Tab-separated table of C-alpha atoms and ligand atoms in Angstrom:
chain	number	residue	atom	x	y	z
S	641	MET	CA	-1.548	-9.875	31.529
S	642	THR	CA	-0.402	-9.910	34.869
S	643	THR	CA	-0.459	-5.980	35.784
S	644	ARG	CA	-2.567	-3.020	35.724
S	645	GLY	CA	0.067	-1.099	33.279
S	646	GLU	CA	-0.031	-4.042	30.918
S	647	LEU	CA	-3.933	-4.283	30.572
S	648	LYS	CA	-3.632	-0.140	29.760
S	649	GLU	CA	-1.010	-1.195	27.072
S	650	ALA	CA	-3.151	-3.522	25.573
S	651	LEU	CA	-6.042	-1.490	25.598
S	652	GLU	CA	-4.183	1.573	23.945
S	653	SER	CA	-2.839	-0.858	21.398
S	654	GLY	CA	-6.025	-2.022	20.067
S	655	LYS	CA	-5.225	-5.418	20.856
S	656	VAL	CA	-8.236	-5.837	23.157
S	657	GLU	CA	-10.638	-4.514	20.487
S	658	GLU	CA	-9.752	-7.421	18.181
S	659	LEU	CA	-11.152	-9.712	20.832
S	660	LYS	CA	-14.398	-11.008	20.222
S	661	GLY	CA	-16.926	-9.042	22.222
S	662	PHE	CA	-14.973	-6.052	22.842
S	663	GLY	CA	-15.882	-3.003	20.769
S	664	GLU	CA	-14.161	0.219	20.754
S	665	LYS	CA	-16.785	1.595	23.449
S	666	SER	CA	-16.081	-0.728	25.741
S	667	VAL	CA	-12.239	-0.425	25.441
S	668	GLU	CA	-12.676	3.368	25.821
S	669	ASN	CA	-14.902	2.675	29.150
S	670	LEU	CA	-12.039	0.374	30.405
S	671	LEU	CA	-9.240	2.932	29.780
S	672	GLU	CA	-11.479	5.487	31.246
S	673	GLY	CA	-12.052	3.531	34.283
S	674	LEU	CA	-8.344	2.539	34.592
S	675	LYS	CA	-7.461	6.285	34.552
S	676	GLU	CA	-9.856	6.982	37.604
S	677	LYS	CA	-8.495	4.129	39.335
S	678	GLU	CA	-4.820	5.429	39.298
S	679	LYS	CA	-6.270	8.843	40.083
S	680	ALA	CA	-7.858	7.523	42.992
S	681	ASP	CA	-4.879	5.409	44.386
S	682	ARG	CA	-3.099	8.525	44.813
S	683	ARG	CA	-5.568	9.956	46.733
S	684	ILE	CA	-8.077	8.863	49.310
S	685	LEU	CA	-11.672	10.488	50.268
S	686	LEU	CA	-12.070	13.135	52.406
S	687	ALA	CA	-14.307	10.820	54.884
S	688	GLU	CA	-11.380	8.073	54.968
S	689	ALA	CA	-8.342	10.828	55.407
S	690	LEU	CA	-10.786	12.418	58.473
S	691	GLU	CA	-10.813	8.999	59.882
S	692	ILE	CA	-7.164	8.312	59.770
S	693	SER	CA	-6.429	11.925	61.448
S	694	GLU	CA	-8.851	11.680	64.445
S	695	MET	CA	-7.402	8.148	65.094
S	696	MET	CA	-3.724	10.085	65.059
S	697	LEU	CA	-5.046	12.931	66.665
S	698	ASN	CA	-6.560	10.787	69.698
S	699	GLU	CA	-3.686	8.686	70.078
S	700	LEU	CA	-1.273	11.732	70.324
S	701	GLU	CA	-3.674	13.217	72.775
S	702	LYS	CA	-2.566	10.554	75.385
S	703	GLN	CA	0.847	12.722	75.289
S	704	LYS	CA	0.403	15.083	78.284
S	705	SER	CA	3.371	16.690	77.334
S	706	ILE	CA	1.596	17.859	73.809
S	707	LEU	CA	0.020	21.439	74.453
S	708	ARG	CA	-1.676	22.117	71.047
S	709	LEU	CA	-2.634	19.810	68.311
S	710	GLU	CA	-4.040	20.040	64.931
S	711	VAL	CA	-4.220	18.628	61.415
S	712	ALA	CA	-3.387	20.894	58.842
S	713	GLY	CA	-3.334	21.104	54.978
S	714	SER	CA	-6.056	20.060	52.754
S	715	ILE	CA	-7.841	17.922	55.442
S	716	ARG	CA	-8.257	21.066	57.342
S	717	ARG	CA	-9.420	22.697	54.384
S	718	LYS	CA	-11.847	19.685	53.625
S	719	LYS	CA	-10.902	19.077	50.315
S	720	GLU	CA	-12.831	16.224	48.666
S	721	THR	CA	-9.621	14.064	48.178
S	722	ILE	CA	-6.231	13.875	49.861
S	723	GLY	CA	-3.038	13.065	49.625
S	724	ASP	CA	-0.632	12.913	52.569
S	725	ILE	CA	-1.976	13.987	55.907
S	726	ASP	CA	0.102	16.615	58.193
S	727	ILE	CA	-0.282	17.065	61.628
S	728	LEU	CA	1.361	19.879	63.639
S	729	ALA	CA	1.766	19.805	67.425
S	730	THR	CA	3.207	22.083	69.943
S	731	ALA	CA	5.282	20.969	73.175
S	732	ASP	CA	8.059	22.206	75.254
S	733	SER	CA	11.274	21.159	72.987
S	734	GLY	CA	12.776	19.094	75.757
S	735	GLU	CA	9.899	17.023	75.080
S	736	TRP	CA	10.170	16.900	71.235
S	737	ALA	CA	12.354	13.607	71.111
S	738	SER	CA	9.803	11.740	73.273
S	739	ILE	CA	6.905	12.714	71.510
S	740	ALA	CA	8.905	11.649	68.188
S	741	ASP	CA	9.507	8.218	69.668
S	742	PHE	CA	5.918	7.749	70.726
S	743	PHE	CA	4.399	8.621	67.083
S	744	THR	CA	6.871	6.581	65.228
S	745	SER	CA	6.063	3.507	67.323
S	746	MET	CA	2.139	3.835	67.568
S	747	GLU	CA	0.512	0.516	66.743
S	748	SER	CA	-1.383	1.612	63.519
S	749	VAL	CA	2.375	2.400	61.910
S	750	THR	CA	3.751	0.134	59.365
S	751	LYS	CA	6.924	1.733	58.570
S	752	VAL	CA	8.574	4.732	59.420
S	753	ILE	CA	9.876	7.009	56.999
S	754	ALA	CA	11.990	9.471	59.072
S	755	ARG	CA	12.333	10.632	62.570
S	756	GLY	CA	14.088	14.004	62.718
S	757	GLU	CA	14.428	16.454	65.453
S	758	THR	CA	11.210	18.462	64.459
S	759	LYS	CA	9.421	16.169	61.828
S	760	SER	CA	8.524	12.509	61.465
S	761	SER	CA	6.966	10.736	58.815
S	762	VAL	CA	5.518	7.072	58.860
S	763	ILE	CA	2.995	5.016	57.149
S	764	VAL	CA	-0.094	3.987	58.682
S	765	GLU	CA	-1.952	0.899	57.936
S	766	HIS	CA	-5.162	2.558	56.644
S	767	HIS	CA	-4.886	3.003	53.084
S	768	ASP	CA	-1.298	3.185	53.185
S	769	ARG	CA	-1.155	6.588	53.981
S	770	GLN	CA	1.716	8.902	54.707
S	771	VAL	CA	1.483	10.857	57.756
S	772	ASP	CA	3.479	13.906	58.898
S	773	LEU	CA	4.273	14.982	62.127
S	774	ARG	CA	5.752	18.293	62.937
S	775	LEU	CA	6.598	19.585	66.281
S	776	ILE	CA	6.198	23.422	66.653
S	777	GLU	CA	7.576	26.233	69.350
S	778	GLU	CA	4.419	27.447	70.979
S	779	ASP	CA	4.980	30.813	69.684
S	780	ALA	CA	5.184	29.722	66.263
S	781	TRP	CA	2.098	28.088	66.382
S	782	GLY	CA	-0.216	30.313	64.112
S	783	ALA	CA	2.414	30.470	61.754
S	784	ALA	CA	3.337	26.872	61.166
S	785	LEU	CA	-0.756	26.303	61.095
S	786	LEU	CA	-1.341	29.248	58.242
S	787	TYR	CA	1.684	28.016	56.269
S	788	PHE	CA	0.850	24.259	56.500
S	789	THR	CA	-2.892	24.538	55.983
S	790	GLY	CA	-2.472	26.231	52.434
S	791	SER	CA	-3.566	26.502	50.116
S	792	LYS	CA	-0.335	27.371	48.295
S	793	GLU	CA	-1.907	30.066	46.256
S	794	HIS	CA	-3.816	31.853	49.069
S	795	ASN	CA	-0.375	31.561	50.977
S	796	ILE	CA	1.483	33.406	47.777
S	797	GLN	CA	-1.245	36.158	47.993
S	798	LEU	CA	-0.779	36.629	51.639
S	799	ARG	CA	2.783	36.713	51.571
S	800	LYS	CA	2.311	39.335	48.509
S	801	ILE	CA	0.154	41.497	50.772
S	802	ALA	CA	2.661	41.171	53.810
S	803	LYS	CA	5.739	42.226	51.412
S	804	ASP	CA	3.806	45.537	50.616
S	805	LYS	CA	3.521	46.009	54.543
S	806	GLY	CA	7.126	45.529	55.004
S	807	PHE	CA	6.760	42.090	56.640
S	808	LYS	CA	7.502	38.823	55.166
S	809	ILE	CA	6.038	35.414	56.237
S	810	SER	CA	7.468	32.128	57.104
S	811	GLU	CA	6.294	29.114	58.935
S	812	TYR	CA	8.474	30.407	61.795
S	813	GLY	CA	6.197	33.824	61.986
S	814	MET	CA	5.966	37.321	60.424
S	815	PHE	CA	8.990	39.650	60.731
S	816	THR	CA	9.668	42.886	59.756
S	817	VAL	CA	11.722	43.143	56.312
S	818	ASP	CA	13.946	45.787	57.658
S	819	ASP	CA	15.320	44.369	61.078
S	820	ASP	CA	14.031	40.787	61.359
S	821	GLU	CA	11.942	41.885	64.279
S	822	LYS	CA	8.931	39.312	65.025
S	823	VAL	CA	5.599	40.893	64.862
S	824	ALA	CA	2.984	38.186	64.877
S	825	GLY	CA	2.952	34.277	64.661
S	826	LYS	CA	1.475	32.650	67.750
S	827	THR	CA	-2.263	32.401	66.236
S	828	GLU	CA	-3.277	32.759	62.976
S	829	GLU	CA	-5.470	35.491	63.896
S	830	GLU	CA	-2.742	37.755	65.006
S	831	LEU	CA	-1.490	37.022	61.591
S	832	TYR	CA	-4.414	37.951	59.444
S	833	ASP	CA	-4.876	40.775	61.776
S	834	GLN	CA	-1.396	42.369	61.332
S	835	LEU	CA	-2.299	41.501	57.337
S	836	GLY	CA	-5.300	43.913	58.043
S	837	MET	CA	-7.709	41.139	57.253
S	838	GLN	CA	-10.321	39.042	59.068
S	839	TRP	CA	-9.404	35.417	60.168
S	840	ILE	CA	-10.264	33.231	56.804
S	841	PRO	CA	-12.235	30.076	57.309
S	842	PRO	CA	-9.753	27.225	56.282
S	843	GLU	CA	-12.554	26.061	53.680
S	844	MET	CA	-11.972	29.480	52.147
S	845	ARG	CA	-8.524	29.520	51.673
S	846	GLU	CA	-8.474	28.819	47.898
S	847	ASN	CA	-7.615	32.540	46.748
S	848	ASN	CA	-11.076	32.545	45.105
S	849	GLY	CA	-11.692	36.187	46.337
S	850	GLU	CA	-11.953	35.504	50.004
S	851	ILE	CA	-8.994	37.442	50.960
S	852	GLU	CA	-10.567	40.664	49.122
S	853	LEU	CA	-13.708	39.918	51.034
S	854	ALA	CA	-11.613	39.583	54.260
S	855	ARG	CA	-9.724	42.723	53.765
S	856	LYS	CA	-12.729	44.594	53.484
S	857	ASP	CA	-14.292	42.934	56.830
S	858	ALA	CA	-17.254	41.246	54.601
S	859	LEU	CA	-16.552	37.514	55.170
S	860	PRO	CA	-19.882	35.453	55.098
S	861	GLU	CA	-20.494	33.712	58.258
S	862	LEU	CA	-20.494	30.258	56.997
S	863	VAL	CA	-23.187	27.654	57.876
S	864	GLN	CA	-22.084	24.957	60.689
S	865	GLY	CA	-23.518	21.736	61.795
S	866	GLU	CA	-25.420	23.215	64.624
S	867	HIS	CA	-27.352	25.169	62.183
S	868	ILE	CA	-28.671	22.077	60.550
S	869	LYS	CA	-32.492	21.007	61.647
S	870	GLY	CA	-32.964	17.823	59.856
S	871	ASP	CA	-31.509	14.996	57.398
S	872	MET	CA	-33.510	15.537	54.136
S	873	HIS	CA	-32.533	11.792	52.760
S	874	PHE	CA	-31.977	8.449	54.234
S	875	HIS	CA	-33.001	5.113	53.234
S	876	SER	CA	-35.085	2.593	55.664
S	877	ASP	CA	-35.080	-1.404	54.808
S	878	TRP	CA	-38.510	-0.525	53.176
S	879	SER	CA	-36.334	-0.112	50.147
S	880	ASP	CA	-32.206	-0.737	50.137
S	881	GLY	CA	-31.400	0.570	53.989
S	882	THR	CA	-30.508	-2.002	56.547
S	883	ASN	CA	-32.854	-0.531	59.542
S	884	SER	CA	-36.474	-0.236	60.095
S	885	LEU	CA	-38.220	2.996	60.673
S	886	GLU	CA	-38.434	2.781	64.056
S	887	GLU	CA	-34.961	2.085	64.304
S	888	LEU	CA	-33.743	5.083	62.489
S	889	ALA	CA	-36.391	7.149	64.485
S	890	ARG	CA	-34.960	6.312	67.763
S	891	TYR	CA	-31.376	6.646	66.793
S	892	LEU	CA	-32.159	9.902	65.402
S	893	ASP	CA	-33.856	11.088	68.393
S	894	GLU	CA	-31.194	9.793	70.763
S	895	HIS	CA	-27.945	11.133	68.908
S	896	TYR	CA	-29.221	14.032	66.649
S	897	PRO	CA	-30.697	17.280	67.904
S	898	TYR	CA	-32.783	17.169	64.528
S	899	ASP	CA	-36.691	18.606	64.502
S	900	TYR	CA	-37.392	16.444	60.992
S	901	ALA	CA	-35.870	13.587	59.287
S	902	VAL	CA	-37.256	12.393	55.620
S	903	VAL	CA	-37.578	8.874	54.926
S	904	SER	CA	-36.509	9.100	51.567
S	905	ASP	CA	-36.846	5.495	49.994
S	906	HIS	CA	-36.226	4.493	46.377
S	907	SER	CA	-39.459	4.122	43.796
S	908	LYS	CA	-40.467	1.126	41.940
S	909	SER	CA	-38.010	1.529	38.956
S	910	SER	CA	-35.086	0.957	41.296
S	911	ARG	CA	-35.471	-2.554	41.163
S	912	ILE	CA	-32.102	-3.294	42.660
S	913	ALA	CA	-32.353	-1.059	45.424
S	914	GLY	CA	-35.850	-2.750	46.517
S	915	GLY	CA	-37.856	0.396	45.376
S	916	LEU	CA	-41.582	0.600	46.319
S	917	THR	CA	-44.787	0.871	44.511
S	918	GLY	CA	-47.287	3.502	45.071
S	919	GLU	CA	-49.192	1.168	47.064
S	920	GLU	CA	-46.268	0.268	49.359
S	921	PHE	CA	-45.625	3.801	49.835
S	922	GLU	CA	-48.930	4.210	51.401
S	923	LYS	CA	-48.561	1.637	53.669
S	924	GLN	CA	-45.315	3.417	54.692
S	925	PHE	CA	-47.136	6.697	55.543
S	926	GLU	CA	-48.963	4.424	58.156
S	927	GLU	CA	-45.980	2.970	59.757
S	928	ILE	CA	-44.101	6.671	59.782
S	929	GLU	CA	-47.267	7.610	61.819
S	930	GLN	CA	-47.186	5.034	64.090
S	931	VAL	CA	-43.294	5.388	64.670
S	932	ASN	CA	-43.786	9.111	65.673
S	933	ASP	CA	-46.616	8.270	68.075
S	934	ALA	CA	-43.732	5.838	69.519
S	935	ILE	CA	-41.451	8.281	69.778
S	936	GLY	CA	-43.723	11.149	70.894
S	937	ARG	CA	-42.869	13.632	68.149
S	938	PRO	CA	-42.944	14.164	64.488
S	939	LEU	CA	-39.664	13.467	63.685
S	940	LEU	CA	-40.050	11.404	60.459
S	941	LYS	CA	-41.764	12.884	57.379
S	942	ARG	CA	-43.335	11.188	54.347
S	943	GLY	CA	-40.467	11.324	51.479
S	944	VAL	CA	-39.181	9.478	48.482
S	945	GLU	CA	-36.117	9.521	46.082
S	946	VAL	CA	-38.310	9.173	42.859
S	947	ASP	CA	-36.361	7.804	40.035
S	948	ILE	CA	-36.186	10.166	36.956
S	949	LEU	CA	-37.245	8.049	33.946
S	950	ALA	CA	-35.483	7.869	30.766
S	951	ASP	CA	-37.457	10.591	29.042
S	952	GLY	CA	-37.429	12.987	32.327
S	953	SER	CA	-40.889	11.822	33.765
S	954	LEU	CA	-41.325	10.364	37.327
S	955	ASP	CA	-41.611	6.764	38.582
S	956	LEU	CA	-44.526	7.836	40.844
S	957	ASP	CA	-47.785	9.414	39.756
S	958	ASN	CA	-48.538	12.927	40.876
S	959	GLY	CA	-51.556	12.006	42.798
S	960	LEU	CA	-49.156	10.084	44.832
S	961	LEU	CA	-46.285	12.681	45.078
S	962	GLU	CA	-49.014	15.030	46.392
S	963	LYS	CA	-49.197	13.206	49.740
S	964	MET	CA	-45.219	13.213	50.057
S	965	GLU	CA	-43.880	16.155	52.135
S	966	TRP	CA	-40.726	16.086	50.501
S	967	VAL	CA	-39.647	14.778	46.919
S	968	THR	CA	-36.001	14.078	45.823
S	969	ALA	CA	-35.921	13.063	42.631
S	970	SER	CA	-32.756	11.177	41.007
S	971	ILE	CA	-31.256	9.873	38.050
S	972	HIS	CA	-29.932	6.052	38.784
S	973	SER	CA	-29.853	4.884	35.381
S	974	ARG	CA	-28.261	5.765	31.873
S	975	PHE	CA	-25.018	7.218	33.327
S	976	ASN	CA	-23.294	7.736	29.637
S	977	GLN	CA	-25.346	10.064	27.845
S	978	ASP	CA	-26.100	14.033	28.652
S	979	ASN	CA	-28.885	14.053	31.227
S	980	THR	CA	-29.571	17.769	31.257
S	981	GLU	CA	-33.118	17.386	29.587
S	982	ARG	CA	-34.228	14.611	31.808
S	983	ILE	CA	-33.142	17.002	34.906
S	984	LEU	CA	-34.552	20.117	33.455
S	985	LYS	CA	-38.129	18.205	32.829
S	986	ALA	CA	-37.615	16.577	36.789
S	987	CYS	CA	-37.764	20.132	37.922
S	988	GLU	CA	-40.573	20.865	36.069
S	989	ASN	CA	-42.611	18.869	38.291
S	990	PRO	CA	-44.763	20.665	40.667
S	991	PHE	CA	-43.636	17.864	43.414
S	992	VAL	CA	-40.499	17.542	42.960
S	993	ASN	CA	-38.694	19.692	45.919
S	994	VAL	CA	-34.809	19.033	44.937
S	995	ILE	CA	-32.630	16.865	42.514
S	996	GLY	CA	-30.632	14.482	44.636
S	997	HIS	CA	-26.900	13.673	43.329
S	998	LEU	CA	-27.226	15.926	40.613
S	999	THR	CA	-24.258	14.822	38.696
S	1000	GLY	CA	-23.960	10.830	39.512
S	1001	ARG	CA	-20.402	10.522	39.882
S	1002	LEU	CA	-18.637	8.530	42.442
S	1003	ILE	CA	-15.238	9.563	43.237
S	1004	GLY	CA	-12.509	7.165	41.868
S	1005	LYS	CA	-15.118	4.897	40.480
S	1006	ARG	CA	-17.553	6.613	38.183
S	1007	ARG	CA	-17.062	10.009	36.358
S	1008	GLU	CA	-19.812	12.457	36.634
S	1009	TYR	CA	-22.235	12.170	33.237
S	1010	ALA	CA	-22.827	14.818	30.996
S	1011	VAL	CA	-24.877	17.683	32.687
S	1012	ASP	CA	-25.149	21.335	31.773
S	1013	LEU	CA	-25.101	22.970	35.522
S	1014	GLU	CA	-25.699	26.173	34.354
S	1015	LYS	CA	-29.224	25.326	32.642
S	1016	VAL	CA	-30.003	22.993	35.214
S	1017	ILE	CA	-29.515	25.785	37.885
S	1018	HIS	CA	-31.396	28.637	36.174
S	1019	LYS	CA	-34.319	25.980	35.722
S	1020	ALA	CA	-33.913	25.289	39.248
S	1021	ARG	CA	-34.057	28.869	40.284
S	1022	GLU	CA	-36.869	29.604	38.260
S	1023	THR	CA	-39.211	26.591	39.367
S	1024	GLY	CA	-38.586	26.995	43.129
S	1025	THR	CA	-36.430	23.715	43.275
S	1026	ALA	CA	-33.386	22.973	45.551
S	1027	LEU	CA	-30.025	21.157	44.959
S	1028	GLU	CA	-28.838	18.314	47.002
S	1029	ILE	CA	-25.725	18.239	48.571
S	1030	ASN	CA	-25.481	14.586	48.818
S	1031	ALA	CA	-22.766	13.614	51.701
S	1032	GLN	CA	-22.024	10.072	50.692
S	1033	PRO	CA	-18.078	10.026	50.855
S	1034	GLU	CA	-18.014	8.963	47.321
S	1035	ARG	CA	-20.448	11.304	46.075
S	1036	MET	CA	-20.130	14.410	47.651
S	1037	ASP	CA	-22.321	15.560	44.887
S	1038	LEU	CA	-22.905	18.586	44.471
S	1039	ASN	CA	-19.206	19.474	44.849
S	1040	ASP	CA	-17.756	22.646	46.033
S	1041	ASP	CA	-17.879	24.635	42.828
S	1042	ALA	CA	-21.201	23.514	41.942
S	1043	VAL	CA	-22.677	24.547	45.337
S	1044	ARG	CA	-21.094	28.187	44.778
S	1045	ALA	CA	-22.428	28.701	41.361
S	1046	ALA	CA	-25.793	27.438	42.401
S	1047	ARG	CA	-25.578	29.663	45.752
S	1048	GLU	CA	-24.887	32.756	43.761
S	1049	ALA	CA	-27.680	32.111	41.302
S	1050	GLY	CA	-30.037	32.231	44.551
S	1051	VAL	CA	-30.877	28.280	44.393
S	1052	LEU	CA	-31.184	26.540	47.949
S	1053	LEU	CA	-29.107	23.987	48.853
S	1054	VAL	CA	-30.313	21.021	50.874
S	1055	ALA	CA	-27.958	18.540	52.768
S	1056	GLY	CA	-28.778	14.976	53.079
S	1057	THR	CA	-26.887	12.057	54.074
S	1058	ASP	CA	-28.147	9.465	51.836
S	1059	SER	CA	-27.902	7.126	54.563
S	1060	HIS	CA	-28.512	3.535	54.317
S	1061	ASP	CA	-27.285	2.643	57.809
S	1062	LEU	CA	-27.236	4.336	61.206
S	1063	SER	CA	-23.517	5.010	61.135
S	1064	SER	CA	-23.937	7.198	57.915
S	1065	PHE	CA	-25.428	9.983	59.389
S	1066	GLN	CA	-22.464	11.230	60.701
S	1067	TYR	CA	-21.859	12.322	56.908
S	1068	MET	CA	-23.595	15.450	57.288
S	1069	ASP	CA	-20.276	16.872	58.350
S	1070	LEU	CA	-19.065	16.177	54.969
S	1071	ALA	CA	-22.030	18.185	53.319
S	1072	ILE	CA	-21.524	21.071	55.615
S	1073	SER	CA	-17.833	21.018	54.479
S	1074	ILE	CA	-18.977	21.430	50.889
S	1075	ALA	CA	-21.529	24.052	51.609
S	1076	ARG	CA	-18.599	25.927	53.472
S	1077	ARG	CA	-16.168	25.300	50.684
S	1078	GLY	CA	-18.923	26.800	48.472
S	1079	TRP	CA	-19.297	30.088	50.828
S	1080	CYS	CA	-22.737	29.072	52.487
S	1081	THR	CA	-24.250	30.938	54.755
S	1082	ALA	CA	-27.282	29.287	57.190
S	1083	LYS	CA	-29.702	31.198	54.887
S	1084	ASN	CA	-28.308	29.759	51.734
S	1085	MET	CA	-29.404	26.308	52.973
S	1086	LEU	CA	-32.930	25.249	53.037
S	1087	ASN	CA	-32.632	22.283	56.123
S	1088	THR	CA	-31.671	25.008	58.449
S	1089	ARG	CA	-34.854	26.328	58.417
S	1090	SER	CA	-38.017	25.061	60.573
S	1091	TRP	CA	-40.155	22.167	59.244
S	1092	GLU	CA	-42.854	25.295	58.794
S	1093	GLU	CA	-40.583	26.929	56.740
S	1094	VAL	CA	-39.663	24.047	54.733
S	1095	GLN	CA	-43.263	23.173	53.992
S	1096	ALA	CA	-43.762	26.645	52.714
S	1097	PHE	CA	-41.082	26.031	50.149
S	1098	VAL	CA	-43.145	23.092	48.962
S	1099	LYS	CA	-46.215	24.748	48.955
S	1100	GLN	CA	-44.861	27.931	47.161
S	1101	LYS	CA	-43.721	25.907	44.260
S	1102	ARG	CA	-47.212	23.630	44.119
S	1103	ASP	CA	-48.891	27.031	44.161
S	1104	GLN	CA	-46.860	28.507	41.212
S	1105	PHE	CA	-47.535	25.365	39.112
S	1106	LEU	CA	-50.858	24.690	39.980
S	1107	SER	CA	-52.882	27.854	40.703
S	1108	PRO	CA	-55.954	28.119	38.938
S	1109	SER	CA	-55.186	31.632	37.287
S	1110	LYS	CA	-52.055	30.060	35.168
I	2136	ZN	ZN1	-29.939	7.959	44.476
I	2137	ZN	ZN1	-30.836	7.647	48.170
């Protein structure tokens, strides 16, 4: 066997099952893995696509003749995986030829697919991705941006509304049906306004009810990066992170405007991840205090990512959990079973404040385990437990749909980067984009609030479970 296709064929034919040591279940798992891999080969992670598009935009910005420049398509809508990358630019049409020349000869380009007057397509070395550059007339910018941002379903709806009003929309602008007179097109705002609605943030353009809200002037004010007051989940070298507490604190203090940052190292059951015992956590508390003294403010908070064990109990006793300021409980084992009951039980622990990476998926590598999201959301609401938006590029867990369901049920969301190194703190932006795709405002998230409010949330749950009247 030499190719993936041959492997798949052999697996499907049952030949592999006949080999010693290969059961039906492992063949199934291998096939499942192959399918996930194939799906992933066609698309890349949002974080990877953003990296490529930022690199391309930075290069293109050097062309002074370019007046406006933006990435469109599913990247602008912040979908979790991305196919091709669409970049739009405006410039005086006399400059288009030289811009196309520049684009097709950029250093990262490995192959030129097309070099046309208005559209050029290349393959870049990063992930072998296709990147298209479209050159637009200045007065069609908004129309092109709207058209190429999508989604298709959103745009179909807009076209219907336009038709009812006697207009037609194309990538060049909005025109009257009667005499082809252009009525809008320079900006997106102008187009939406002409259609009788608010400008809709790209992350919402999925035809999921956003158009109806925009027509009623009732769009939510989506959460933004600047609302975030702290990172709720990251690891230090006490477990499997690469940096010391002091390095983490100094880095965050210098680069992020955070009021708090919750150290959330693994508990002892996560042996590969260097999980800590209760005694080790007690020692870590002392170091947290020393580091806070050293930087002159209480930035680091006492937290843990405690393992949810097979029976739904926790890997640390309540006596220790009580000393934590914030407790994330996560599943790191038994991915092949339904984990609903384990999670429900964890929610019932008075010291668990949030369930980490709820579904356990790794995009393109491991499917989510079976979990009844509706039941978990209900239990989270009932017990005063938050749900995490884990910002690791492969996790993005919860995803947008789940965030929306949690928000609608009144469950608070918490964004954490789950960083294991300094560069991963930037992934907070990914968590924000998921929150925005789930229509969250700042109020729907806990870590947009002050530390006092976070602690009030913690206290409320403890009181609910531990008050003597109960
Ligand atoms: Zn974890
Ligand atoms: Zn973690």
